[in-house]
Tab-separated table of C-alpha atoms in Angstrom:
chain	number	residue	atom	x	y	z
A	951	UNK	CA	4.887	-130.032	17.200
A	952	UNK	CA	2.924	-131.171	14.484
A	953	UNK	CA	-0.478	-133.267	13.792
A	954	UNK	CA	-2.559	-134.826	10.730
A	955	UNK	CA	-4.712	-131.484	9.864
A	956	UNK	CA	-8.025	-132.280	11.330
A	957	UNK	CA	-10.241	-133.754	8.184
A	958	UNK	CA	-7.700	-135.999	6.736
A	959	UNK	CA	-8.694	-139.343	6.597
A	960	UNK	CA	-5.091	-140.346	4.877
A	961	UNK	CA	-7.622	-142.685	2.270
A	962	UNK	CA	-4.943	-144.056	-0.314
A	963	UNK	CA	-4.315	-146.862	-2.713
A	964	UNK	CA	-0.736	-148.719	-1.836
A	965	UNK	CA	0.078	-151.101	-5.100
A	966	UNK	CA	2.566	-154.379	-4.335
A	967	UNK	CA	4.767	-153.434	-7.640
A	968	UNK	CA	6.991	-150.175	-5.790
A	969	UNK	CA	7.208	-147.995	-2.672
A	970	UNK	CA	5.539	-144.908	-4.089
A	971	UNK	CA	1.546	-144.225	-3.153
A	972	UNK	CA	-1.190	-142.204	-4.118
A	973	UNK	CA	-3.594	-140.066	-1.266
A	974	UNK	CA	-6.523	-138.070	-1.509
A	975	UNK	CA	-6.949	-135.076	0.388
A	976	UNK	CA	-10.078	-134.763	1.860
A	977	UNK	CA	-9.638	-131.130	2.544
A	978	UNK	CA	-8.506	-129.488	-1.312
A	979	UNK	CA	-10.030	-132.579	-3.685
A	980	UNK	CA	-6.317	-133.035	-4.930
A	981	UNK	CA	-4.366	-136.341	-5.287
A	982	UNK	CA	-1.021	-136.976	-3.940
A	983	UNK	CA	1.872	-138.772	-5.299
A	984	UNK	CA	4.083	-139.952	-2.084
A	985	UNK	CA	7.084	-142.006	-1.385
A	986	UNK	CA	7.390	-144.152	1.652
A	987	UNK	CA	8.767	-141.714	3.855
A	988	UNK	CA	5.923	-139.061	3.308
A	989	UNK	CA	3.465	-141.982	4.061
A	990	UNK	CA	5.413	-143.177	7.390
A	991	UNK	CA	5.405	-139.810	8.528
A	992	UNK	CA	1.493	-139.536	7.378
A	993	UNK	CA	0.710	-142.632	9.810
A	994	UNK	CA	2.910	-141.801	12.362
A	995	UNK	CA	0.726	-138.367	13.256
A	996	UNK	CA	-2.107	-140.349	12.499
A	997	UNK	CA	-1.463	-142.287	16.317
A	998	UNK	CA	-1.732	-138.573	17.448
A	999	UNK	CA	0.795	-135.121	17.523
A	1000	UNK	CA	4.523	-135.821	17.380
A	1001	UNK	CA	7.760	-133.262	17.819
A	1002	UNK	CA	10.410	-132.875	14.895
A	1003	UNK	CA	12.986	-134.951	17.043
A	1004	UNK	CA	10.318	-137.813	17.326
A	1005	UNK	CA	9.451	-137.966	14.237
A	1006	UNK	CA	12.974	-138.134	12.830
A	1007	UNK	CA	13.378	-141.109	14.912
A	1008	UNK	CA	10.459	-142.795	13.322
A	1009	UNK	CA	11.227	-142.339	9.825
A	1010	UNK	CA	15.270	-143.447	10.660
A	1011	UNK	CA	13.492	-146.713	12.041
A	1012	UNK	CA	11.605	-147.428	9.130
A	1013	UNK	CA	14.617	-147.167	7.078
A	1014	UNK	CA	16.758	-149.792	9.048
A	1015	UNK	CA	18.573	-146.718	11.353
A	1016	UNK	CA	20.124	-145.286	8.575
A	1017	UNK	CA	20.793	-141.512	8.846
A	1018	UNK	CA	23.443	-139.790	6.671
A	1019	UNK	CA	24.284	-135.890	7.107
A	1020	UNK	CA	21.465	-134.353	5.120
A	1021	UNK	CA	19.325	-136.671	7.166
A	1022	UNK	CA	17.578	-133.983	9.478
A	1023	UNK	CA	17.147	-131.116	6.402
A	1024	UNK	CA	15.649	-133.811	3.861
A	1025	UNK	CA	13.305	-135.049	7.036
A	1026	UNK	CA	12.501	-131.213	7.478
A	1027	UNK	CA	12.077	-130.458	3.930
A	1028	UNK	CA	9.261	-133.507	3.702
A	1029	UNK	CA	7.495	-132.063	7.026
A	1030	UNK	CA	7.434	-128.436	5.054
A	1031	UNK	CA	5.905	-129.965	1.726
A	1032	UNK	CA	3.400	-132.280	3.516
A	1033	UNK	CA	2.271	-129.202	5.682
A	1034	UNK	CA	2.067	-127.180	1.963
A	1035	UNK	CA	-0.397	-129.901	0.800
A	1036	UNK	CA	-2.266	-128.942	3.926
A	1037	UNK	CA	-2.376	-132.295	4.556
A	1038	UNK	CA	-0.341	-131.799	8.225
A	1039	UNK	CA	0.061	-128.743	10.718
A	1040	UNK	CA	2.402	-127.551	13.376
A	1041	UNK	CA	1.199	-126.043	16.319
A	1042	UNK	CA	2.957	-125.015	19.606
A	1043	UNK	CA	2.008	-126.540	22.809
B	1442	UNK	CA	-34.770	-154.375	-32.496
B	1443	UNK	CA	-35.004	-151.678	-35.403
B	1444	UNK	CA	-31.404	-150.325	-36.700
B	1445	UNK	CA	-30.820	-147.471	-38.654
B	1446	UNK	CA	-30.825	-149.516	-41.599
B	1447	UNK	CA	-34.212	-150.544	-41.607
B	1448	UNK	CA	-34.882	-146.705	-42.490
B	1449	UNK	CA	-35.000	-146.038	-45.884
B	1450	UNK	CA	-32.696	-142.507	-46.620
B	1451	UNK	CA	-35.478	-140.353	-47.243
B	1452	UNK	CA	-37.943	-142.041	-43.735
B	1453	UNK	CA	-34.500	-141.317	-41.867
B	1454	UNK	CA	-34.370	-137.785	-43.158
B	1455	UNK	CA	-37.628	-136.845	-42.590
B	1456	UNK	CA	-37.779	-138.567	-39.199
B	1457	UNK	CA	-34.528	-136.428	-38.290
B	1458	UNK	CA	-36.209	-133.530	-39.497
B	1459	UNK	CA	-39.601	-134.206	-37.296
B	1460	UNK	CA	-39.704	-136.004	-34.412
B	1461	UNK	CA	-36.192	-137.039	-34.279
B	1462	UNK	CA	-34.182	-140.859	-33.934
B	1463	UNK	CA	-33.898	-142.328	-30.349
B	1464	UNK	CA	-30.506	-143.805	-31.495
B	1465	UNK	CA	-28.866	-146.299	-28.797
B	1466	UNK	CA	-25.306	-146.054	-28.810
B	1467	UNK	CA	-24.557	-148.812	-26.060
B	1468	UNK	CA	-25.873	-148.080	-22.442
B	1469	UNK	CA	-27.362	-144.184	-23.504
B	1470	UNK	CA	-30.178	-143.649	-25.664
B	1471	UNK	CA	-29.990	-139.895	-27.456
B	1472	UNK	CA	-32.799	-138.216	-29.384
B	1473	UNK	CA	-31.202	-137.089	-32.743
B	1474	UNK	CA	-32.749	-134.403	-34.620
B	1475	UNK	CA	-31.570	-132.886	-37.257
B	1476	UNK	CA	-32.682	-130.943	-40.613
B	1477	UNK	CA	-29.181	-131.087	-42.161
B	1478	UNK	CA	-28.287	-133.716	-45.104
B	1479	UNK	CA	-24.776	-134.268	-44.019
B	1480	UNK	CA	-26.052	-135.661	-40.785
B	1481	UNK	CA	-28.622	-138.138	-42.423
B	1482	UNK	CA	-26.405	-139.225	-44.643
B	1483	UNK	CA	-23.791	-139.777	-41.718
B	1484	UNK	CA	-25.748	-141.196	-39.768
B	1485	UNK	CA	-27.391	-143.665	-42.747
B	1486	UNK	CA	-23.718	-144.545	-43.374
B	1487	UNK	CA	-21.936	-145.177	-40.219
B	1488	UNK	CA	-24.610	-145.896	-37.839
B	1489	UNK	CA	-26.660	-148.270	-39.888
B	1490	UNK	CA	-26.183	-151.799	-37.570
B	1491	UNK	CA	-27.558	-149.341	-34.433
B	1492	UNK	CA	-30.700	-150.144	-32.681
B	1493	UNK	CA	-33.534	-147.421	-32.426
B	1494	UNK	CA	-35.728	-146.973	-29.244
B	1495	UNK	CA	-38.711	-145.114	-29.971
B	1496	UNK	CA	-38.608	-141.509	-30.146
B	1497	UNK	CA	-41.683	-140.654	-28.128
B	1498	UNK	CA	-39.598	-142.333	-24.836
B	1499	UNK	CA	-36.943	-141.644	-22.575
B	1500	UNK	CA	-33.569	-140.718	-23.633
B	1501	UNK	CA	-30.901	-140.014	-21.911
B	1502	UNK	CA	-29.476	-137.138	-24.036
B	1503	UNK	CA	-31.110	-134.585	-26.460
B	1504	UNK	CA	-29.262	-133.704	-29.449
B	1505	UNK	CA	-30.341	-131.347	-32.167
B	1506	UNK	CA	-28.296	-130.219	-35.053
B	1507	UNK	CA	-29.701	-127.561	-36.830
B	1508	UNK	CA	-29.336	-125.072	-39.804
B	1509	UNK	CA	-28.224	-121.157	-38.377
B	1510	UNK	CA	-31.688	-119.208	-38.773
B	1511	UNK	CA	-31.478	-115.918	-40.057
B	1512	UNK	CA	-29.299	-114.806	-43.015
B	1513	UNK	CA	-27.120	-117.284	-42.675
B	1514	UNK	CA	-29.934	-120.177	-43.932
B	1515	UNK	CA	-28.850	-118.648	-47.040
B	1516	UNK	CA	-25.401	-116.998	-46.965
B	1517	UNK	CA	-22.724	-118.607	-45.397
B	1518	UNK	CA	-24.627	-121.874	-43.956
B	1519	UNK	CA	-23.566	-122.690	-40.305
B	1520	UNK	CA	-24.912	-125.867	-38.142
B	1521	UNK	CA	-26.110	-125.261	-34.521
B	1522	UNK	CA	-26.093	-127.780	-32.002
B	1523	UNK	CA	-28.493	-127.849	-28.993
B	1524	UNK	CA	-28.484	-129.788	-26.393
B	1525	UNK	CA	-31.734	-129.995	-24.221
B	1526	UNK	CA	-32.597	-126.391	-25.411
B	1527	UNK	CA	-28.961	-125.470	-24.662
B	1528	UNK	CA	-25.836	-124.165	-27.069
B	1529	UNK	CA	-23.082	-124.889	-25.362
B	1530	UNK	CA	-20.736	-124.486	-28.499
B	1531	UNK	CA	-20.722	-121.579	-31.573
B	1532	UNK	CA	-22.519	-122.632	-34.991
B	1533	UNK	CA	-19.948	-124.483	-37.618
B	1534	UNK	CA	-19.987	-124.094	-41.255
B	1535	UNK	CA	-22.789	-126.429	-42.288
B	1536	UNK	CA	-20.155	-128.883	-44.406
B	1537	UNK	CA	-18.903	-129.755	-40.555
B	1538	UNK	CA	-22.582	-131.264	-39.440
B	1539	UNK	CA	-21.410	-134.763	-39.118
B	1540	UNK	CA	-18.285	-134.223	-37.439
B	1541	UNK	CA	-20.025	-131.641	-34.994
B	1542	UNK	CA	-22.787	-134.558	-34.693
B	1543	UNK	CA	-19.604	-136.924	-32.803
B	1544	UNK	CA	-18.272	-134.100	-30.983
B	1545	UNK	CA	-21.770	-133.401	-29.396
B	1546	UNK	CA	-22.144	-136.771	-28.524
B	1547	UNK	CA	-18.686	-137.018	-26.952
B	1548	UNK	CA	-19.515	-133.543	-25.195
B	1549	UNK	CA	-22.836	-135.126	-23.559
B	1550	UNK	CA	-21.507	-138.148	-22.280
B	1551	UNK	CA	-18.377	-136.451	-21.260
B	1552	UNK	CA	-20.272	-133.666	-19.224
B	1553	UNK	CA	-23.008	-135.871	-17.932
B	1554	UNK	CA	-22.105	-139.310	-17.632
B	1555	UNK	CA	-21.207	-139.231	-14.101
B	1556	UNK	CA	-22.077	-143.153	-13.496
B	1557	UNK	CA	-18.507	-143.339	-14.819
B	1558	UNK	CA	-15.315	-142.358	-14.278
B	1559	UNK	CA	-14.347	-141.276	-18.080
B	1560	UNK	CA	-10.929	-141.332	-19.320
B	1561	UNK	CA	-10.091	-139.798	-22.622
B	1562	UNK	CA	-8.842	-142.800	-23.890
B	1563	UNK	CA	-9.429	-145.315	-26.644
B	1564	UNK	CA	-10.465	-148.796	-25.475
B	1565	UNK	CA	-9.858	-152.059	-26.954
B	1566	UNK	CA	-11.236	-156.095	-26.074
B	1567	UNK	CA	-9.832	-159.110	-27.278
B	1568	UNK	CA	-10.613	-162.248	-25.683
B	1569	UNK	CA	-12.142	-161.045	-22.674
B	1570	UNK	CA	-9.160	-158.527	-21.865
B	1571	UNK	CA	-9.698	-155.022	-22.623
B	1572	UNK	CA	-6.505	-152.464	-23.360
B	1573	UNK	CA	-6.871	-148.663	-22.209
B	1574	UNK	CA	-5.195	-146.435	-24.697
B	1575	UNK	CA	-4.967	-142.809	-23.403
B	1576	UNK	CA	-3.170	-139.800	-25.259
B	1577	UNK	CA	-3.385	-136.522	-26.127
B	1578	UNK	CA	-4.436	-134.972	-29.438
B	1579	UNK	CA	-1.673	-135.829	-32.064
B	1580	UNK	CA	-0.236	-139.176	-30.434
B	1581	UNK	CA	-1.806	-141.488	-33.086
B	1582	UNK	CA	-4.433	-143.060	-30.018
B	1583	UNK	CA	-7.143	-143.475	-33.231
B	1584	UNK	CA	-4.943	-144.427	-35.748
B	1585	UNK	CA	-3.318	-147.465	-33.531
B	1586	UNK	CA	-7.389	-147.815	-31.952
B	1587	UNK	CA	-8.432	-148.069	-35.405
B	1588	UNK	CA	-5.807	-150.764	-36.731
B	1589	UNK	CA	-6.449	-153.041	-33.802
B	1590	UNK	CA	-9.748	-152.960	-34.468
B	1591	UNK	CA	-9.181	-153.905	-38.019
B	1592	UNK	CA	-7.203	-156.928	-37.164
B	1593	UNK	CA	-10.250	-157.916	-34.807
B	1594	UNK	CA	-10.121	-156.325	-31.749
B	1595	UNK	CA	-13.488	-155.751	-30.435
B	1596	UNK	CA	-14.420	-151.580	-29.915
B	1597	UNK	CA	-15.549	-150.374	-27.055
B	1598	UNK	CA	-14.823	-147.330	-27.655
B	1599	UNK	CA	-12.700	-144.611	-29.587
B	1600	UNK	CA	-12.614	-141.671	-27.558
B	1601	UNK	CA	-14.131	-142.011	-24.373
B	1602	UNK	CA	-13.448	-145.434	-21.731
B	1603	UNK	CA	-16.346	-145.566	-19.229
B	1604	UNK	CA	-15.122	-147.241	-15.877
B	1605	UNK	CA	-18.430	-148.425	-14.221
B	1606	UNK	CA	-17.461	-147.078	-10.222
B	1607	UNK	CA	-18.622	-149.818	-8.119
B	1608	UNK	CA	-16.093	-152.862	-10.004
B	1609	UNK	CA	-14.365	-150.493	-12.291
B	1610	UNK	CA	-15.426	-152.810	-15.706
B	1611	UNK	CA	-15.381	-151.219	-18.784
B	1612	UNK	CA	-18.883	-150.029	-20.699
B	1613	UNK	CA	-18.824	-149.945	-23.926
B	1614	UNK	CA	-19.483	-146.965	-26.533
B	1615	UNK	CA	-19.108	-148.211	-29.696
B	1616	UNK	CA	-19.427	-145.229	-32.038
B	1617	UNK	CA	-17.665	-144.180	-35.208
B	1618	UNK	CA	-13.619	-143.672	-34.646
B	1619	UNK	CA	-12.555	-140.473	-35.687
B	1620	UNK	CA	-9.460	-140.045	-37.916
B	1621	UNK	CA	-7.355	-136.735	-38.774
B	1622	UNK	CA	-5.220	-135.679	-41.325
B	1623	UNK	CA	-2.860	-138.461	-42.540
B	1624	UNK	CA	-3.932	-141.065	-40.278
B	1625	UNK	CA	-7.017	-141.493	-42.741
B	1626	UNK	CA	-5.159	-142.453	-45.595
B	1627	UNK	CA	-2.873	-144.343	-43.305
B	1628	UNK	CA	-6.257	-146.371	-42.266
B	1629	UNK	CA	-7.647	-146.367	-46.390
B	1630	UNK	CA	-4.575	-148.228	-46.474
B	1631	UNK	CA	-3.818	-150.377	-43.669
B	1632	UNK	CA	-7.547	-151.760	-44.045
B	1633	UNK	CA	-9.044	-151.297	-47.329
B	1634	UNK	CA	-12.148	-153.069	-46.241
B	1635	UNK	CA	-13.372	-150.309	-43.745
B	1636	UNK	CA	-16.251	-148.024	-44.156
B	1637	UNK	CA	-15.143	-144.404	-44.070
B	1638	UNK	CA	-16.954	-141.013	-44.412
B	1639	UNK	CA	-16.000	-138.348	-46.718
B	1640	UNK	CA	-13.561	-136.210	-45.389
B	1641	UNK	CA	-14.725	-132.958	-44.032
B	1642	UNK	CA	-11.445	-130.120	-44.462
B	1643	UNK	CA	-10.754	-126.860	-42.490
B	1644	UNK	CA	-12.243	-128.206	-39.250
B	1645	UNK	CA	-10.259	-126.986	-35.754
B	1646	UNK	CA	-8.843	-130.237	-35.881
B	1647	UNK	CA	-7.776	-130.341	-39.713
B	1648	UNK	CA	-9.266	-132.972	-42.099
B	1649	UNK	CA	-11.560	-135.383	-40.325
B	1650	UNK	CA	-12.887	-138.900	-41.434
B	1651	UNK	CA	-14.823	-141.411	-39.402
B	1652	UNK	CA	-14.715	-145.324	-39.476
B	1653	UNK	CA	-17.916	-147.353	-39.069
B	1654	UNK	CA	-17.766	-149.145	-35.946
B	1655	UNK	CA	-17.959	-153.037	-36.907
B	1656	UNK	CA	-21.446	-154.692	-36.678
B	1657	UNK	CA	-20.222	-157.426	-34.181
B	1658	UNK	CA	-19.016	-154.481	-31.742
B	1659	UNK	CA	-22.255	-152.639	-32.168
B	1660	UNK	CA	-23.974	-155.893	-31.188
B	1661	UNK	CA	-22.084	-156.645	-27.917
B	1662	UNK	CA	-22.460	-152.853	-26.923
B	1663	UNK	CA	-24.134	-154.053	-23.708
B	1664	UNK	CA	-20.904	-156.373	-22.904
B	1665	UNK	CA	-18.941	-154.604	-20.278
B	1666	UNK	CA	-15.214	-156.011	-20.218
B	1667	UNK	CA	-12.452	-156.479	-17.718
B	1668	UNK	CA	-10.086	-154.289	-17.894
B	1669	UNK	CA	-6.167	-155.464	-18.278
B	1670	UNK	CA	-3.699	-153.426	-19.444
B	1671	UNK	CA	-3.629	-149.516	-19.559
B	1672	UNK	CA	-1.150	-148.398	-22.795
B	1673	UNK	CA	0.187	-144.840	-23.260
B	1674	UNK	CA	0.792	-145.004	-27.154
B	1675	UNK	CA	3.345	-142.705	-28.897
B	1676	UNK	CA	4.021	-142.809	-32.873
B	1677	UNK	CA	7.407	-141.987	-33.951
B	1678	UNK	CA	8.060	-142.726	-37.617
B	1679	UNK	CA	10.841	-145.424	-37.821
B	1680	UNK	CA	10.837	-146.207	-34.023
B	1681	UNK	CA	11.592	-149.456	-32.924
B	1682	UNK	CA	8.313	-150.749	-30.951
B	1683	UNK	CA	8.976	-150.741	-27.045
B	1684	UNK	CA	7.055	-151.375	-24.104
B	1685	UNK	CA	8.423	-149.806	-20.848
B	1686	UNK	CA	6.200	-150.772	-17.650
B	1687	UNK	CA	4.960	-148.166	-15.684
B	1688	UNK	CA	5.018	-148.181	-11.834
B	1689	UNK	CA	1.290	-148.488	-10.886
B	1690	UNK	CA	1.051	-144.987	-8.409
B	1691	UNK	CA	2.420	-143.331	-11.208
B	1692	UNK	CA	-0.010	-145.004	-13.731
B	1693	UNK	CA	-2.230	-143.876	-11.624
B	1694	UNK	CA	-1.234	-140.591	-11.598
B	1695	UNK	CA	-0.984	-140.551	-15.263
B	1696	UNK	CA	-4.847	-141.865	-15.673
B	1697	UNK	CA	-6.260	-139.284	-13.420
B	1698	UNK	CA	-4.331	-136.243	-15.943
B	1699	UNK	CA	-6.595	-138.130	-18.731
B	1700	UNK	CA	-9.483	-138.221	-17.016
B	1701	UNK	CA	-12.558	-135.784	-17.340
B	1702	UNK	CA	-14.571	-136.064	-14.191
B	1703	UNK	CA	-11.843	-137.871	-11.876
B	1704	UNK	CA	-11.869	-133.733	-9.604
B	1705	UNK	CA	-15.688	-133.817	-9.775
B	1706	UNK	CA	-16.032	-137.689	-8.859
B	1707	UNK	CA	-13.719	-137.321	-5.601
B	1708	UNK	CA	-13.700	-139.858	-3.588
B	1709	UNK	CA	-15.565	-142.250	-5.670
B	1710	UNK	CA	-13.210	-140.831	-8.757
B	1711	UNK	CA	-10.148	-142.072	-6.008
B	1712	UNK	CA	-11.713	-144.996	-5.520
B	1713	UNK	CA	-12.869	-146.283	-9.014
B	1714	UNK	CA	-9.183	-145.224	-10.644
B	1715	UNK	CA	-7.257	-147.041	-7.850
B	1716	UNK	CA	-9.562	-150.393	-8.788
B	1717	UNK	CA	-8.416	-150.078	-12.166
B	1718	UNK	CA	-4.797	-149.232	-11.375
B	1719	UNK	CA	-4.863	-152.108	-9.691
B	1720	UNK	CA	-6.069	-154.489	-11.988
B	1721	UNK	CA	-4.024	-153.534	-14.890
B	1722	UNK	CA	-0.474	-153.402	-15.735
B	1723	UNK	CA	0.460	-149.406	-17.533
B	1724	UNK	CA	2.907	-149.500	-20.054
B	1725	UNK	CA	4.651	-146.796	-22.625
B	1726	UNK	CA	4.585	-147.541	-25.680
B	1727	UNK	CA	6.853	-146.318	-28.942
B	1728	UNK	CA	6.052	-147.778	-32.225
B	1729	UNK	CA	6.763	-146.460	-35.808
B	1730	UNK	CA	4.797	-149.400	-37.601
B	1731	UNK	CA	1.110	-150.716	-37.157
B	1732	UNK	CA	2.042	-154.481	-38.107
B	1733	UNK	CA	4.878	-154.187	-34.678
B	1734	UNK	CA	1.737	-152.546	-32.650
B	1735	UNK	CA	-0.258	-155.450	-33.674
B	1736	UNK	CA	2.247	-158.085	-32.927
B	1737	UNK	CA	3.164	-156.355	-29.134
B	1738	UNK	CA	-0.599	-156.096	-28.699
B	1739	UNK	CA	-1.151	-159.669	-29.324
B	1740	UNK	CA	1.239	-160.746	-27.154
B	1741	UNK	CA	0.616	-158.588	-23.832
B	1742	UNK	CA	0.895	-160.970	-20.963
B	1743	UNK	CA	-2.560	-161.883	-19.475
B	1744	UNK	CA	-3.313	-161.075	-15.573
B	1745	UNK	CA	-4.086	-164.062	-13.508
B	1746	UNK	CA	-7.644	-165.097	-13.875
């Protein structure tokens, strides 16, 4: 399972010309470049905890359904370098 | 108000040497003293249209620039700068006074000036629009700062853009823009008419020279500015000019890398940048000729009013 690390208040600044965004985590001070993905996953565990396979399905919704093969180790390899930002955890229930 | 000017050379030398110049250099007031020549006479020179407040009164900054005591007041002459009783920086050779004079104002307002979120970055206004130029050391920031202001651009400032937090205009710091190495005779050249200090050699930075900041941008120091465009200059001799937009997050991202205090501002740092970001357009920039900066500069397309 995994949930927003307790402290994060996801503030960012969206701009209308691409799909990239910038955070600020409350917890190191740092500032995050993020594509879209990073952010629906961000807001996503922002509603509250989710699983890997839940997850997956919300990110393959944003993006219109589509999942090719690498689909499930790129969605993996996000949840790893969010959780290395410290911005996200993942705990067992 | 009384400028500078009013002074005659020796009353400004002996006031430097006594009780010291409150010297306003847009929204900060400093108390100059000093008992070194080269600083008089820079100062006479290249801050003559600046107003004085009276010495005796609040300033925001204290800055004293002093011979080395000792041996070396004879042998070897150093300056020493102070700052509110403090040395944060090792005595120079005295010949580098003036120059260590602009670096010690840079240093307070860049160490202190936390009203602001400061970007090392030259800043430019021209009909109400100002234009962000950030760059490292060596990317020709002051030489293209310098031409645009020759050509009647107003300064705001050479070295340091002051983003007020709460609606992210620009302050102005009109002070002296500092030139290295070949970009001073570059300058002699491009704009005869400028007023230029004699080059000081064998500083850490090479040969320096400053420009006297024109009289009408002294005057509207207390005219903040809306920002518009944010441009990352690059000289390369012979280039072609071209402007490549930059996406805004990773304007943004480029900003905060230029920025001195955007870590120790946090989330008012966050806050003022992305204000900015989004009120500007970010561009690269690649010239090889000052008359092709001029002509992309005068043509940037305005924001929406």
């Amino acid at each position: 399972m995994w949930r927003l690390k307790s402290g994060q208040s996801l503030q960012r600044h969206e701009f209308p010309d691409g799909e990239e965004s910038v955070l600020y985590n409350a917890l190191s001070g740092d500032t995050h470049l993020l594509g879209a993905a990073a952010i629906e996953l961000l807001l996503c565990l922002q509603c509250g905890p989710a699983d890997d396979a839940m997850l997956r399905d919300v990110l393959a919704a944003a993006m219109d359904g589509e999942r090719d093969p690498d689909f499930d180790t790129q969605v993996a390899a996000l949840l790893d370098q969010l959780s290395s930002f410290y911005l996200i955890e993942s705990f067992s229930c | 108000m009384l400028t500078v000017s009013a002074l005659a050379p020796e009353d400004l030398r002996r006031r430097l040497a006594g009780p010291g110049i409150a010297l306003h250099t847009g929204a900060y007031q400093t108390l100059v003293r000093s008992d070194i020549a080269q600083v008089a006479d820079g100062l006479g020179l290249l801050y003559a249209d600046y107003p004085l407040g009276e010495a005796d009164g609040f300033s925001d900054f204290q800055v004293n620039l002093m011979h080395s005591r000792g041996l070396r007041r004879w042998w070897g002459r150093q300056v020493r700068f102070d700052h509110d009783g403090h040395a944060p920086f090792k005595p120079l050779p005295v010949e580098q006074a003036f120059p260590m004079f602009e670096w010690s104002m840079n240093w307070c307002v860049s160490s202190r000036a936390h009203d602001c979120l400061i970007i090392h970055a030259a800043v430019v206004e021209r009909d109400g629009l100002a234009a962000i130029l950030p760059a490292p050391p060596g990317s020709g920031k002051s030489t293209l700062c310098a031409a645009l202001v020759s050509r009647g651009w107003r300064l705001l400032s050479d070295e340091l853009t002051m983003v007020r937090l709460g609606d992210a205009r620009i302050v102005p710091l009109p002070r002296p823009i500092s030139l290295k190495n070949a970009s001073i005779g570059v300058i002699r050249d491009y704009a005869p008419d400028m007023v230029f200090s004699r080059p000081v050699h064998d500083t850490n930075k090479g040969t320096v020279a400053h420009v006297k900041a024109p009289a009408a941008s002294v005057a509207r120091a207390l005219e903040t500015a809306r920002p518009a465009w944010i441009v990352f200059p690059k000289y390369v001799a012979g280039a072609a000019p071209s402007l490549e937009a930059i996406p805004q997050a990773r304007a943004f991202m480029h900003v905060a890398e230029n920025a001195f205090n955007y870590s120790l501002l946090a989330h008012d740092g966050f806050d003022a940048l992305g204000r900015l970001i989004g009120a500007t357009r970010s561009f690269h920039f690649r010239y090889g000729a000052l008359d092709d900066a001029m002509d992309v500069f005068a043509n940037l397309e305005r924001p929406p009013a």
